[in-house]
Amino acid sequence: ARAGAALAPGYEAIGSQTLSQYAAQYAVNPKLKGKGKAKGKAKGKTVKVKITCAKAADSCKKAKVVLKAKGKKVASGKNIKTAPGKTKTVKLKMTGKGRKLFKKSGSKKQKKKLKAKVLVNGSKSGNITVKRTGKIK
């Protein structure tokens, strides 16, 4: 974009990238914290989960996190940003179908735990056990 600046002969077909384009190309997806034994907490209309980004990553993509159980979307959140090497606790908004899964049919008692799959930006990131820690609205 500078006047008089050009790529060396033979490199015109490749083009050039800005720093932000280069970083986006090599950014990694964040992952669920504690694979295999990950835990989440459900209370009210939200589910709290921990998301982490690899320490070796240059940058991490903004994430869309979805929890699915029994073929239904339980909770989701988007535009979640985590720094490399850091862990972040995020609140995901629970769906109506997700809240119903915590209730037992024909009884006023609610289920205490729910096993769910976690999808980060559309790819599977592990399983999680969501524990009810308060009243589900």
CSV table of C-alpha atoms in Angstrom, one decimal, residues 6-108:
chain,number,residue,atom,x,y,z
A,6,ALA,CA,6.7,-3.8,-4.5
A,7,LEU,CA,7.4,-7.5,-4.0
A,8,ALA,CA,10.7,-8.9,-5.4
A,9,PRO,CA,10.5,-10.3,-8.9
A,10,GLY,CA,9.0,-13.8,-9.0
A,11,TYR,CA,6.9,-13.3,-5.8
A,12,GLU,CA,4.0,-11.3,-7.4
A,13,ALA,CA,1.7,-14.4,-7.6
A,14,ILE,CA,2.1,-15.2,-3.9
A,15,GLY,CA,1.1,-11.7,-2.6
A,16,SER,CA,1.7,-10.4,0.9
A,17,GLN,CA,-0.2,-10.7,4.2
A,18,THR,CA,-0.8,-8.2,6.9
A,19,LEU,CA,0.2,-9.2,10.4
A,20,SER,CA,-3.4,-9.8,11.5
A,21,GLN,CA,-4.0,-12.0,8.4
A,22,TYR,CA,-0.9,-14.1,9.3
A,23,ALA,CA,-2.0,-14.4,13.0
A,24,ALA,CA,-5.5,-15.5,12.0
A,25,GLN,CA,-4.1,-18.1,9.6
A,26,TYR,CA,-2.2,-19.8,12.5
A,27,ALA,CA,-4.7,-19.2,15.3
A,28,VAL,CA,-5.9,-22.3,17.2
A,29,ASN,CA,-9.3,-23.2,18.6
A,30,PRO,CA,-9.6,-23.0,22.4
A,31,LYS,CA,-10.4,-26.3,24.1
A,32,LEU,CA,-12.4,-27.6,27.1
A,33,LYS,CA,-10.4,-27.5,30.3
A,34,GLY,CA,-9.9,-30.9,32.0
A,35,LYS,CA,-10.7,-33.4,29.2
A,36,GLY,CA,-12.2,-36.6,30.4
A,37,LYS,CA,-13.1,-35.3,33.8
A,38,ALA,CA,-14.3,-31.8,32.9
A,39,LYS,CA,-17.1,-30.4,35.1
A,40,GLY,CA,-19.6,-27.6,34.5
A,41,LYS,CA,-22.1,-26.0,36.9
A,42,ALA,CA,-25.7,-25.2,36.1
A,43,LYS,CA,-27.7,-22.6,38.0
A,44,GLY,CA,-30.6,-20.4,37.0
A,45,LYS,CA,-30.4,-20.1,33.2
A,46,THR,CA,-26.6,-20.5,32.8
A,47,VAL,CA,-24.0,-23.1,32.7
A,48,LYS,CA,-20.4,-22.3,33.7
A,49,VAL,CA,-17.5,-24.1,31.9
A,50,LYS,CA,-13.8,-23.6,31.7
A,51,ILE,CA,-12.1,-23.0,28.3
A,52,THR,CA,-8.4,-23.0,27.8
A,53,CYS,CA,-6.0,-22.1,25.0
A,54,ALA,CA,-2.7,-23.9,24.3
A,55,LYS,CA,0.4,-22.2,25.8
A,56,ALA,CA,2.4,-22.8,22.6
A,57,ALA,CA,-0.2,-21.0,20.4
A,58,ASP,CA,0.6,-17.6,18.9
A,59,SER,CA,-3.1,-16.6,19.1
A,60,CYS,CA,-6.5,-18.2,19.8
A,61,LYS,CA,-9.6,-17.9,17.7
A,62,LYS,CA,-12.8,-16.4,19.0
A,63,ALA,CA,-14.9,-19.4,20.0
A,64,LYS,CA,-18.5,-20.5,19.7
A,65,VAL,CA,-19.1,-23.1,22.4
A,66,VAL,CA,-22.1,-25.4,22.3
A,67,LEU,CA,-23.1,-28.1,24.8
A,68,LYS,CA,-25.3,-31.0,23.4
A,69,ALA,CA,-26.9,-33.8,25.4
A,70,LYS,CA,-29.3,-36.5,24.2
A,71,GLY,CA,-29.3,-34.9,20.7
A,72,LYS,CA,-30.4,-31.5,21.9
A,73,LYS,CA,-28.6,-28.2,22.3
A,74,VAL,CA,-28.3,-27.6,26.1
A,75,ALA,CA,-26.4,-24.3,26.2
A,76,SER,CA,-24.3,-22.1,23.9
A,77,GLY,CA,-22.2,-18.9,23.9
A,78,LYS,CA,-20.3,-17.1,21.2
A,79,ASN,CA,-17.4,-14.6,20.8
A,80,ILE,CA,-15.4,-16.2,23.6
A,81,LYS,CA,-11.8,-14.9,23.6
A,82,THR,CA,-9.0,-16.6,25.5
A,83,ALA,CA,-5.4,-15.6,25.6
A,84,PRO,CA,-2.7,-18.3,24.9
A,85,GLY,CA,-1.8,-20.2,28.0
A,86,LYS,CA,-4.8,-18.9,29.9
A,87,THR,CA,-8.0,-20.5,31.2
A,88,LYS,CA,-11.3,-18.7,31.3
A,89,THR,CA,-14.6,-19.6,33.1
A,90,VAL,CA,-17.4,-18.7,30.7
A,91,LYS,CA,-21.2,-18.5,31.2
A,92,LEU,CA,-23.2,-20.2,28.5
A,93,LYS,CA,-26.9,-19.4,28.2
A,94,MET,CA,-29.1,-22.5,28.7
A,95,THR,CA,-31.8,-23.3,26.2
A,96,GLY,CA,-35.4,-24.2,27.1
A,97,LYS,CA,-34.7,-27.8,26.1
A,98,GLY,CA,-31.6,-27.8,28.2
A,99,ARG,CA,-33.5,-26.7,31.2
A,100,LYS,CA,-36.1,-29.4,30.7
A,101,LEU,CA,-33.4,-32.1,30.6
A,102,PHE,CA,-32.6,-31.3,34.2
A,103,LYS,CA,-36.2,-31.9,35.2
A,104,LYS,CA,-37.6,-35.4,35.8
A,105,SER,CA,-40.9,-36.0,34.2
A,106,GLY,CA,-43.8,-36.4,36.6
A,107,SER,CA,-41.8,-35.3,39.7
A,108,LYS,CA,-40.9,-32.0,41.3
